PDB file of N, CA, C and O in Angstrom:
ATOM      1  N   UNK A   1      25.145   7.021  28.175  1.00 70.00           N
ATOM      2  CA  UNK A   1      25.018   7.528  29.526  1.00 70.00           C
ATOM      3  C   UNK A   1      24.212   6.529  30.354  1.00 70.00           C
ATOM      4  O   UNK A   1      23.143   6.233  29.820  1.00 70.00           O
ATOM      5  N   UNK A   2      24.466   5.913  31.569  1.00 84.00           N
ATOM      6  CA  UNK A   2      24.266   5.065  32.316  1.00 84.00           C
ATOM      7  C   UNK A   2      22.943   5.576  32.972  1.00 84.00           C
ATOM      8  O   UNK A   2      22.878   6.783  33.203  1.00 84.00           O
ATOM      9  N   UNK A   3      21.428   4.439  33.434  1.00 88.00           N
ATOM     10  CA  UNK A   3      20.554   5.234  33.636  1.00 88.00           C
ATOM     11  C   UNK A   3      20.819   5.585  35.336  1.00 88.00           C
ATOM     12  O   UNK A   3      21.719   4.947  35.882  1.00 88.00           O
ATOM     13  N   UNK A   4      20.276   6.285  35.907  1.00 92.00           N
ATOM     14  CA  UNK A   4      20.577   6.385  37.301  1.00 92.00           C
ATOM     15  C   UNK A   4      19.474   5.457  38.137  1.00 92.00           C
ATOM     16  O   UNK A   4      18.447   5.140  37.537  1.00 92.00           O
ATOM     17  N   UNK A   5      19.685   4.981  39.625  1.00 94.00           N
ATOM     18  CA  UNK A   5      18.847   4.199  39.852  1.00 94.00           C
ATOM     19  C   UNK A   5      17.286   4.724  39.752  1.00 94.00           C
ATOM     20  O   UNK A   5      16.481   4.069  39.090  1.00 94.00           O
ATOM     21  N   UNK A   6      16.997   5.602  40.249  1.00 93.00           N
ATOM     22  CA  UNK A   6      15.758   6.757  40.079  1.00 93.00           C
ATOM     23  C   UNK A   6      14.900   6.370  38.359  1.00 93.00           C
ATOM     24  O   UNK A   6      13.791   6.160  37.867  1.00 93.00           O
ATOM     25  N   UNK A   7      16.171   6.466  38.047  1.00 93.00           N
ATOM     26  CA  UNK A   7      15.481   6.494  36.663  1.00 93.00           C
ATOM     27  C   UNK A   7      14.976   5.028  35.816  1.00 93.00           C
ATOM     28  O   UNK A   7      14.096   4.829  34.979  1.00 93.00           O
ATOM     29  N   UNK A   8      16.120   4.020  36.558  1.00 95.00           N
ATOM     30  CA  UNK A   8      15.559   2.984  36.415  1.00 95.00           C
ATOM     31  C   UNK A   8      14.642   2.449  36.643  1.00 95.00           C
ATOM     32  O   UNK A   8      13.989   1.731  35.885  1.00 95.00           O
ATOM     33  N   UNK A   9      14.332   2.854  38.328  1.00 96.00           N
ATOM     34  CA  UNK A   9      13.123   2.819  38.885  1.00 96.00           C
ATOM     35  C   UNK A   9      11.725   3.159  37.824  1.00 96.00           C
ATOM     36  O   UNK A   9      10.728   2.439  37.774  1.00 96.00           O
ATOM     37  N   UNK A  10      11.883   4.121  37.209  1.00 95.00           N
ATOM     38  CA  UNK A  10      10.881   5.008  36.597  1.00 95.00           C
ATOM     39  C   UNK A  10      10.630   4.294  35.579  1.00 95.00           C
ATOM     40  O   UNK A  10       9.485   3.947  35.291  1.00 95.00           O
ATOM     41  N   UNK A  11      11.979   3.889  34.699  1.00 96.00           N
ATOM     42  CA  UNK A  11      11.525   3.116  33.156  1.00 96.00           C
ATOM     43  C   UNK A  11      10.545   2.002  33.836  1.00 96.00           C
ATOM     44  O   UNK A  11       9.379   1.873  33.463  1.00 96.00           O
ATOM     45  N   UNK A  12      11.195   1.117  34.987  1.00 97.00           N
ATOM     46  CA  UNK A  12      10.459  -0.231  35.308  1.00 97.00           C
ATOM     47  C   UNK A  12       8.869  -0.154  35.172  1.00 97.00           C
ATOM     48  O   UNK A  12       8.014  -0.896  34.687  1.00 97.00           O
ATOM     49  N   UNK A  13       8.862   1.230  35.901  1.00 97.00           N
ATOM     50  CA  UNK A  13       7.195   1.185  36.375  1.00 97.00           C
ATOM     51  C   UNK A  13       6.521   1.826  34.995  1.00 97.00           C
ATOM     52  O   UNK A  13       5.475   1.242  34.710  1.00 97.00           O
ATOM     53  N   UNK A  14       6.840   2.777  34.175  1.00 97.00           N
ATOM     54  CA  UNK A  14       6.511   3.229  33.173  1.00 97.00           C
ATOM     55  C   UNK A  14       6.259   1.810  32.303  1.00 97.00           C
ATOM     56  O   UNK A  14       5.197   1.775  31.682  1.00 97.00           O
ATOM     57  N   UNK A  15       7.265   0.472  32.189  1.00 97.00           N
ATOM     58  CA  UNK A  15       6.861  -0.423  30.993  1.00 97.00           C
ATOM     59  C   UNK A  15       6.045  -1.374  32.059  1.00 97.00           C
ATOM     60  O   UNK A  15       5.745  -2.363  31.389  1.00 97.00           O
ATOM     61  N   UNK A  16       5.479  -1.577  33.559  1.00 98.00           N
ATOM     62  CA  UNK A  16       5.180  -2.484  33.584  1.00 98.00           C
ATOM     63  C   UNK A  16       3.676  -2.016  33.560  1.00 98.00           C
ATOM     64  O   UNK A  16       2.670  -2.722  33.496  1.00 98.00           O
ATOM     65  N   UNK A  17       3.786  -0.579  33.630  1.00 97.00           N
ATOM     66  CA  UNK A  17       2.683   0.721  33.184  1.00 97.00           C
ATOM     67  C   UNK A  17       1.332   0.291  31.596  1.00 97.00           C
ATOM     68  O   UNK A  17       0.113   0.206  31.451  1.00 97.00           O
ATOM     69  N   UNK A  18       2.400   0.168  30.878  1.00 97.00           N
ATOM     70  CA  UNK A  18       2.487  -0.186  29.802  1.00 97.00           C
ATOM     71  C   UNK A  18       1.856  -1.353  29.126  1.00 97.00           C
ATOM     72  O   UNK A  18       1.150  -1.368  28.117  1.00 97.00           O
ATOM     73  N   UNK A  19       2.335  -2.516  30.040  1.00 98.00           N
ATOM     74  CA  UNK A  19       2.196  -4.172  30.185  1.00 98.00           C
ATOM     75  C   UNK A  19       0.877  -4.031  30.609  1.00 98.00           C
ATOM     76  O   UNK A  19       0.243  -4.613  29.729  1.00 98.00           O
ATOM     77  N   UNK A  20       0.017  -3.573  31.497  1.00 98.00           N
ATOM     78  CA  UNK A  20      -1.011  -3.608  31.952  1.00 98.00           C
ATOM     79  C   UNK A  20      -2.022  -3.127  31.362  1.00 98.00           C
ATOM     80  O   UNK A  20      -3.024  -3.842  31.398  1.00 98.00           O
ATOM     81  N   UNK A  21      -2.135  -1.788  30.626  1.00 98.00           N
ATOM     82  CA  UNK A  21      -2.679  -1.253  29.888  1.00 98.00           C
ATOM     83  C   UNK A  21      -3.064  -1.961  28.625  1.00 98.00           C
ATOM     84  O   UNK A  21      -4.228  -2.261  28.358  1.00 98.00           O
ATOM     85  N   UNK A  22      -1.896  -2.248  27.760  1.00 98.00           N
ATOM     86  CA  UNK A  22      -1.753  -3.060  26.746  1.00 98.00           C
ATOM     87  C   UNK A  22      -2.880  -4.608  27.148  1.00 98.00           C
ATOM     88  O   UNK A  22      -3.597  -5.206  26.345  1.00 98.00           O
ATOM     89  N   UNK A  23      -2.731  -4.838  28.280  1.00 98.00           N
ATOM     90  CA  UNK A  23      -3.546  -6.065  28.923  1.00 98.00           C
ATOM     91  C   UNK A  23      -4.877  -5.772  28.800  1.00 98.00           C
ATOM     92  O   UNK A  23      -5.538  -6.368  27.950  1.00 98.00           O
ATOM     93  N   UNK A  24      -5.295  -5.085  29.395  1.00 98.00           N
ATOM     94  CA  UNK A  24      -6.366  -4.165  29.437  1.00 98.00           C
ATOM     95  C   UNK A  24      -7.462  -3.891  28.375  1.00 98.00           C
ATOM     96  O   UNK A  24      -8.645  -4.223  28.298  1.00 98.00           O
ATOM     97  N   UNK A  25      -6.493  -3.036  27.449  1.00 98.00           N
ATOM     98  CA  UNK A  25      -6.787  -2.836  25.900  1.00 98.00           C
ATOM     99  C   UNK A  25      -7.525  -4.229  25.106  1.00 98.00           C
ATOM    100  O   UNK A  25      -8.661  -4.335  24.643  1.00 98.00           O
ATOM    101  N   UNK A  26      -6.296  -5.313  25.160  1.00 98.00           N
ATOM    102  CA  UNK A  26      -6.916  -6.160  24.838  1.00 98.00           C
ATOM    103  C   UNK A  26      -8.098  -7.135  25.146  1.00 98.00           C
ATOM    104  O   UNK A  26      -8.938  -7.444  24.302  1.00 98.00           O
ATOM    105  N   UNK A  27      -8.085  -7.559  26.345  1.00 98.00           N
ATOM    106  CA  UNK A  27      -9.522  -7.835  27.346  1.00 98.00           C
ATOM    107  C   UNK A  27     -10.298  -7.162  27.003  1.00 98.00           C
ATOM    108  O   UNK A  27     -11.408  -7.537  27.382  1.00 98.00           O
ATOM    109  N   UNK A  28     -10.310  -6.126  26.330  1.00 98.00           N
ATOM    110  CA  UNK A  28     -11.720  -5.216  26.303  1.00 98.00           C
ATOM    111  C   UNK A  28     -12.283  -5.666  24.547  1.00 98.00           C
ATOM    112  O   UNK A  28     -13.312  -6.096  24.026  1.00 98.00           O
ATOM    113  N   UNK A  29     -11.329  -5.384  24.243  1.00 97.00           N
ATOM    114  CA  UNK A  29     -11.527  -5.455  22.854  1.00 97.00           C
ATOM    115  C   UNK A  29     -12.612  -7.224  22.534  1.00 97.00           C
ATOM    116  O   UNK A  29     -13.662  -7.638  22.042  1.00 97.00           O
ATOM    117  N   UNK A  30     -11.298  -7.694  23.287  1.00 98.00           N
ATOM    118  CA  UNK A  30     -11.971  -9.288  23.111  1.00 98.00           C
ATOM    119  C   UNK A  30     -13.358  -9.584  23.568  1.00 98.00           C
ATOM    120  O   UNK A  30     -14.140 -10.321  22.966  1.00 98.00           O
ATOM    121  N   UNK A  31     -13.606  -8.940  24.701  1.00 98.00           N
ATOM    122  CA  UNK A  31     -15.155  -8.235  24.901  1.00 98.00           C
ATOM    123  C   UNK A  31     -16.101  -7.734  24.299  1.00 98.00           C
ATOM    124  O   UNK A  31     -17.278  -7.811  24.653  1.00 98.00           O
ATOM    125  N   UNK A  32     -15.545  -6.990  23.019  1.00 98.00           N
ATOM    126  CA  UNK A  32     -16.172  -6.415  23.041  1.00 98.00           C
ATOM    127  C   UNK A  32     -16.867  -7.149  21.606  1.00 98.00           C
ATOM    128  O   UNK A  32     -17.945  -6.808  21.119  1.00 98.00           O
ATOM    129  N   UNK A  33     -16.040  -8.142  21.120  1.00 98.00           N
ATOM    130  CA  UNK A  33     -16.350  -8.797  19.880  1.00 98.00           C
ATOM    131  C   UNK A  33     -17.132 -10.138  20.422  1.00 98.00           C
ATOM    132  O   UNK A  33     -17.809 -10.807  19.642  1.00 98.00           O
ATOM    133  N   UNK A  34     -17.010 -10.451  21.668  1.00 98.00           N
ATOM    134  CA  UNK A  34     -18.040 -11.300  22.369  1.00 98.00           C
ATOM    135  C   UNK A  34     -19.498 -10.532  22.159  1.00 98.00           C
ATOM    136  O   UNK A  34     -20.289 -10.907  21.294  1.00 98.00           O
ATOM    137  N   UNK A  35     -19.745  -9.490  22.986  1.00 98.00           N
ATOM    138  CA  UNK A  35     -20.672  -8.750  22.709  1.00 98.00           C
ATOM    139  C   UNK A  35     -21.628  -8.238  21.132  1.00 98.00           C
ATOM    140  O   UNK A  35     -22.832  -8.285  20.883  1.00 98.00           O
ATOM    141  N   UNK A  36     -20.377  -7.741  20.267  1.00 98.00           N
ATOM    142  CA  UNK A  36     -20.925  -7.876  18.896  1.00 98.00           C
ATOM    143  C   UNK A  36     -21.495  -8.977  18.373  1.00 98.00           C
ATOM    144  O   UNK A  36     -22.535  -8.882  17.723  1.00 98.00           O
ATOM    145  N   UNK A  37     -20.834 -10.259  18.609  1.00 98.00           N
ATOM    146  CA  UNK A  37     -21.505 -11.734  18.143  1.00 98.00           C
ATOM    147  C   UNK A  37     -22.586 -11.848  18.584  1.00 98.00           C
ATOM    148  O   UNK A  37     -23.379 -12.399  17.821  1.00 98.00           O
ATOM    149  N   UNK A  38     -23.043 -11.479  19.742  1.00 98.00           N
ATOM    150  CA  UNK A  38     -23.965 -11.615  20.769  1.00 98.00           C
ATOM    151  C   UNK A  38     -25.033 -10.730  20.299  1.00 98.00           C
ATOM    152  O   UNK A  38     -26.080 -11.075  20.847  1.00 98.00           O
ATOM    153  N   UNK A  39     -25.223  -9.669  19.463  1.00 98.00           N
ATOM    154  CA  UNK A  39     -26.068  -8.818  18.387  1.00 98.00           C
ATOM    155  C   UNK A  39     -25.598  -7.640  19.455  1.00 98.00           C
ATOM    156  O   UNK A  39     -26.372  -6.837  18.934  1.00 98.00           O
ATOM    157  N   UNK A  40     -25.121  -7.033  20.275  1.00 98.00           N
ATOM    158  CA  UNK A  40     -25.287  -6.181  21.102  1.00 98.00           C
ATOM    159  C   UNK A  40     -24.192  -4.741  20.608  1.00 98.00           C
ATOM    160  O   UNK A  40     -23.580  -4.059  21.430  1.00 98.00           O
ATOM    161  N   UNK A  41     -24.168  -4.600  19.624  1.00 98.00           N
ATOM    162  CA  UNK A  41     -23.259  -3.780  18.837  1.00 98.00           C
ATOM    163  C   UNK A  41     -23.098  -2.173  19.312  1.00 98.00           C
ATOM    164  O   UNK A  41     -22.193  -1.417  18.957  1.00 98.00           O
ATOM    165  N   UNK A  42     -24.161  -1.871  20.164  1.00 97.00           N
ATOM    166  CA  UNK A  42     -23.829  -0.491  20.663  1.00 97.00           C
ATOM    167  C   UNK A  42     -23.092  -0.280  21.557  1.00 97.00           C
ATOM    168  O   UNK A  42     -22.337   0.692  21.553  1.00 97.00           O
ATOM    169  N   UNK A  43     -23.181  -1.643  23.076  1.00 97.00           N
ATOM    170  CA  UNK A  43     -22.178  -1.577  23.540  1.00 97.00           C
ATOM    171  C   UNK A  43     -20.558  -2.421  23.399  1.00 97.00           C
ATOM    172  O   UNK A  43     -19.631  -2.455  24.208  1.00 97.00           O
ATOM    173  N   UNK A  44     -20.689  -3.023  22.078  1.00 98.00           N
ATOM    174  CA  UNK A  44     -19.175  -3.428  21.703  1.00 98.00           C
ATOM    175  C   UNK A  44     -18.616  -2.307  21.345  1.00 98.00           C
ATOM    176  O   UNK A  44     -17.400  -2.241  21.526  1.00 98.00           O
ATOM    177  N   UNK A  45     -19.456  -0.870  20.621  1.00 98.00           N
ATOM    178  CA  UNK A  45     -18.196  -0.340  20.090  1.00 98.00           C
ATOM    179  C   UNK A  45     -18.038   0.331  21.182  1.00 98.00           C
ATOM    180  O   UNK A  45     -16.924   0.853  21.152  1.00 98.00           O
ATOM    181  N   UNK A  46     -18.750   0.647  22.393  1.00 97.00           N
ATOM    182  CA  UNK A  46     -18.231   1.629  23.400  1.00 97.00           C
ATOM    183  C   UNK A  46     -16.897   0.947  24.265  1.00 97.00           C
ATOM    184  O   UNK A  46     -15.896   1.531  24.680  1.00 97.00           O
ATOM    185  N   UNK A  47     -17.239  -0.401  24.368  1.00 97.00           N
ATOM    186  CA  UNK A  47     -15.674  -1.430  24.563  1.00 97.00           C
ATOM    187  C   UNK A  47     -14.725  -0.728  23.741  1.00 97.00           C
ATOM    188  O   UNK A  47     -13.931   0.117  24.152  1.00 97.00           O
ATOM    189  N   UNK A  48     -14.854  -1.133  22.540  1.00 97.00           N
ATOM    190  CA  UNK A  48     -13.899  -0.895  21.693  1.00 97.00           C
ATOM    191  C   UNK A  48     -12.881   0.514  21.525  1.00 97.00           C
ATOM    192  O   UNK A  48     -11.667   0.712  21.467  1.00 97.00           O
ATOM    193  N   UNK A  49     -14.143   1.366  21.482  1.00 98.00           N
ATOM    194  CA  UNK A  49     -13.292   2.707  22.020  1.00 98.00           C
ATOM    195  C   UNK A  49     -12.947   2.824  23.232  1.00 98.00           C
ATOM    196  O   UNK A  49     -12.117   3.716  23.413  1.00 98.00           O
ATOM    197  N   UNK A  50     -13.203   2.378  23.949  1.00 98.00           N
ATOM    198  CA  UNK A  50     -12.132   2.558  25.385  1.00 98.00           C
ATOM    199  C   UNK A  50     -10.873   1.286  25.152  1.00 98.00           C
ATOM    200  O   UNK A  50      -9.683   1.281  25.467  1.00 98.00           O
ATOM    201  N   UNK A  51     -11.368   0.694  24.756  1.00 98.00           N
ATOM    202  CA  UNK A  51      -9.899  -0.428  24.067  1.00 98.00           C
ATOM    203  C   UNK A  51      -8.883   0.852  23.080  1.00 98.00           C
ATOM    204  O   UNK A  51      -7.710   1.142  23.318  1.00 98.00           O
ATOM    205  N   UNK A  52      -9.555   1.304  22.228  1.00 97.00           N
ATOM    206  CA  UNK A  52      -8.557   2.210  21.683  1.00 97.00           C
ATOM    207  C   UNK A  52      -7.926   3.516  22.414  1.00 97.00           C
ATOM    208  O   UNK A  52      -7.043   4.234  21.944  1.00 97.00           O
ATOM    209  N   UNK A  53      -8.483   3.645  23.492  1.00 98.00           N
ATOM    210  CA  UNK A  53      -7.945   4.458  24.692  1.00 98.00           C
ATOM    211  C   UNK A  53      -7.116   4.136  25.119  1.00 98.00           C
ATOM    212  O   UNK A  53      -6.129   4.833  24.882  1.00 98.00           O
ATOM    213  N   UNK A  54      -6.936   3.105  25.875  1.00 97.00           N
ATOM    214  CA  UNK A  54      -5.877   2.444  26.426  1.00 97.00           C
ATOM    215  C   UNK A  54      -5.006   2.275  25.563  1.00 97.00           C
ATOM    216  O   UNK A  54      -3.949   2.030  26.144  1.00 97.00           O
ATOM    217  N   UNK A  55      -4.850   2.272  24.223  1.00 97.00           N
ATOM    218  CA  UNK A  55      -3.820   1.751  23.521  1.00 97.00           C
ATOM    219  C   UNK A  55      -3.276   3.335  23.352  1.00 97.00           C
ATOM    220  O   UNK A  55      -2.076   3.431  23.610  1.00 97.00           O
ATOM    221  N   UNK A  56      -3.901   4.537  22.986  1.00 97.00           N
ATOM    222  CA  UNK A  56      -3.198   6.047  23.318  1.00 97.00           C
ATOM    223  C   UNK A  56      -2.463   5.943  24.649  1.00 97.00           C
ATOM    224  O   UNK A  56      -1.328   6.419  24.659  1.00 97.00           O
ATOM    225  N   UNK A  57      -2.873   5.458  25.649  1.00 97.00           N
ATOM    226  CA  UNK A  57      -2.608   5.814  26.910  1.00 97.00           C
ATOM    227  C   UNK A  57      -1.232   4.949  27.014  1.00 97.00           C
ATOM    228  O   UNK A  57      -0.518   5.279  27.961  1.00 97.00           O
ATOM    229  N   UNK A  58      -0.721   3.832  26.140  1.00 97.00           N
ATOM    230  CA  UNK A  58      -0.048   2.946  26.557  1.00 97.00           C
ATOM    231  C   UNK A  58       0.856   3.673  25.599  1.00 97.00           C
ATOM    232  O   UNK A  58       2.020   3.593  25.990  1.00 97.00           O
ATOM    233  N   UNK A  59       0.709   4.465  24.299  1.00 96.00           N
ATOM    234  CA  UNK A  59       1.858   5.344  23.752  1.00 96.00           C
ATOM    235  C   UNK A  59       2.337   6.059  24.234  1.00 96.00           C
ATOM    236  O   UNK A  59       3.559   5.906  24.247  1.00 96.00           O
ATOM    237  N   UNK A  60       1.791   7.315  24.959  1.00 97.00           N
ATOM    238  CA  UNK A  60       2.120   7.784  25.976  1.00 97.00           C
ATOM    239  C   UNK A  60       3.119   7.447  27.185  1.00 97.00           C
ATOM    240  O   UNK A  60       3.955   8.236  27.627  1.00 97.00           O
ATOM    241  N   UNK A  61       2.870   6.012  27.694  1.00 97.00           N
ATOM    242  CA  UNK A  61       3.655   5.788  28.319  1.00 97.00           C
ATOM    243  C   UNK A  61       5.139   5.414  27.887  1.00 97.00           C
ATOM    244  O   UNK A  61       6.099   5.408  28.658  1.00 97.00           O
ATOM    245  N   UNK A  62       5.188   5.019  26.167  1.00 97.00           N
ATOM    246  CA  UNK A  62       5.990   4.683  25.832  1.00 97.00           C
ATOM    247  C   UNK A  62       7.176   5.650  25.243  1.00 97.00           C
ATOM    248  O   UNK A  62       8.387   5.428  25.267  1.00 97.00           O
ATOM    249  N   UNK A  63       6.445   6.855  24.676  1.00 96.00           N
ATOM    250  CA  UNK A  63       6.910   8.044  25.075  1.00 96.00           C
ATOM    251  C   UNK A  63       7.653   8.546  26.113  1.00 96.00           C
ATOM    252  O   UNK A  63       8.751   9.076  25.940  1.00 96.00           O
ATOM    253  N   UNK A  64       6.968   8.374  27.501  1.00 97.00           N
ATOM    254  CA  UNK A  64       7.414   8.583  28.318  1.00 97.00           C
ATOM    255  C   UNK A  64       8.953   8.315  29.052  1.00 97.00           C
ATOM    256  O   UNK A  64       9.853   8.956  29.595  1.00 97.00           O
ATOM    257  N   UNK A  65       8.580   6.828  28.654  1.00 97.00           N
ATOM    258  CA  UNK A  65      10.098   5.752  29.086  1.00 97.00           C
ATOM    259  C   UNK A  65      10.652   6.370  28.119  1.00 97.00           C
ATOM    260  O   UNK A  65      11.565   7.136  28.427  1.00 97.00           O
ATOM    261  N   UNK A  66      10.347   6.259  26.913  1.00 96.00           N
ATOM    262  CA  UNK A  66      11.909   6.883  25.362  1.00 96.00           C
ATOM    263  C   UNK A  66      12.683   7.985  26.309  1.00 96.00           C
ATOM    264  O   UNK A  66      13.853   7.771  26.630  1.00 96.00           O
ATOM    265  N   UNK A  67      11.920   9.299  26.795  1.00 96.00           N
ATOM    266  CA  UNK A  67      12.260  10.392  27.286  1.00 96.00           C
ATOM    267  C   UNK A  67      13.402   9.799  28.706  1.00 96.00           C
ATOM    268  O   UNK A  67      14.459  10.342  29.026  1.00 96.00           O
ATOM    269  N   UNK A  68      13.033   9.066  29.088  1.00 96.00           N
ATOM    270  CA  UNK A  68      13.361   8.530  30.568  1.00 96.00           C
ATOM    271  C   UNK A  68      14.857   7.999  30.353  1.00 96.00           C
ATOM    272  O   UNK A  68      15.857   8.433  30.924  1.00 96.00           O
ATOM    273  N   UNK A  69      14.799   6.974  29.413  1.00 95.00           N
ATOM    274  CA  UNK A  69      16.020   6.183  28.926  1.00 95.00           C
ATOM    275  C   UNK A  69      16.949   7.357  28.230  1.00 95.00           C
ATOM    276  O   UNK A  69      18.175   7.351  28.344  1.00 95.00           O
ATOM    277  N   UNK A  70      16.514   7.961  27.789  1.00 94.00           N
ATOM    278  CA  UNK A  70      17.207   8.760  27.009  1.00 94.00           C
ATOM    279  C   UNK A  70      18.229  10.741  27.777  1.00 94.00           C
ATOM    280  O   UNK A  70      18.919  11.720  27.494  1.00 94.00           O
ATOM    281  N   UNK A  71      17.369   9.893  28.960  1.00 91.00           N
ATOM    282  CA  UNK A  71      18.036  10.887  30.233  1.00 91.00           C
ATOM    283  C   UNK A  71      17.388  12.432  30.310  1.00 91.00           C
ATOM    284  O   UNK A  71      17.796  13.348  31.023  1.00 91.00           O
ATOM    285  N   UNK A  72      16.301  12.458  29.406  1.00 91.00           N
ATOM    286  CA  UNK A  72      15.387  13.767  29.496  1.00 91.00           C
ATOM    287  C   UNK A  72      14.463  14.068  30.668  1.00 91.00           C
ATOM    288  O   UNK A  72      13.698  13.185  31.056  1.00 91.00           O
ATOM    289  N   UNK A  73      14.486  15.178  31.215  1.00 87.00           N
ATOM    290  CA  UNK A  73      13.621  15.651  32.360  1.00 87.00           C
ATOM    291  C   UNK A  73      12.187  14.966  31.900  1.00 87.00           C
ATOM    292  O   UNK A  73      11.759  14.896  30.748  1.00 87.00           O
ATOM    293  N   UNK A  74      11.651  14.549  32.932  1.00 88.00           N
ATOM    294  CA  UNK A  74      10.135  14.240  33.197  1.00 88.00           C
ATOM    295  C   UNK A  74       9.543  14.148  34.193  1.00 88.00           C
ATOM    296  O   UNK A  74       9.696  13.537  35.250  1.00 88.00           O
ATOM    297  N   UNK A  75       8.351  15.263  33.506  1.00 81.00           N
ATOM    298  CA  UNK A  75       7.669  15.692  34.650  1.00 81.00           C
ATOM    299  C   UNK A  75       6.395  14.756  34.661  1.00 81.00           C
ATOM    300  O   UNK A  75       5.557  14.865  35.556  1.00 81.00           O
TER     301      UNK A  75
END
C-alpha cells in the first residue's frame, strides 16, 4: 500500500526526529565519559542517564514511523 503524502510527510519528520535524538544521545554520552576521566563521576552518570533517555525516546519514535509506514492510525 502506497504511503500517502501526509504520511510521508510524517515518516520524514518522525526519522529526522530520530537522527537528532540519536545525535543527542550520543554527545551526551561522549560527555559524559569526558567528565568521568575528569574524576567527576556523579555528574557523568547523570549525562549518561539522560543519554539513555534519549535513546528510549528515539525507540519510540521508531515505533512510531513502523506504525506510520505500515499505514496504522497515529495519534
Amino acid at each position: 500500500m502506497p504511503l500517502t503524502a501526509e504520511a510521508k510527510s510524517l515518516a520524514m519528520t518522525l526519522i529526522e526526529g530520530a537522527h537528532k535524538t540519536i545525535k543527542n544521545a550520543d554527545e551526551l554520552f561522549d560527555e559524559a565519559r569526558l567528565l568521568a576521566n575528569a574524576g567527576h563521576v556523579p555528574r557523568a552518570l547523570l549525562l549518561h542517564q539522560i543519554s539513555l533517555e534519549e535513546c528510549a525516546k528515539a525507540e519510540m519514535l521508531y515505533v512510531t514511523l513502523t506504525e506510520v509506514i505500515r499505514g496504522q492510525p497515529v495519534d
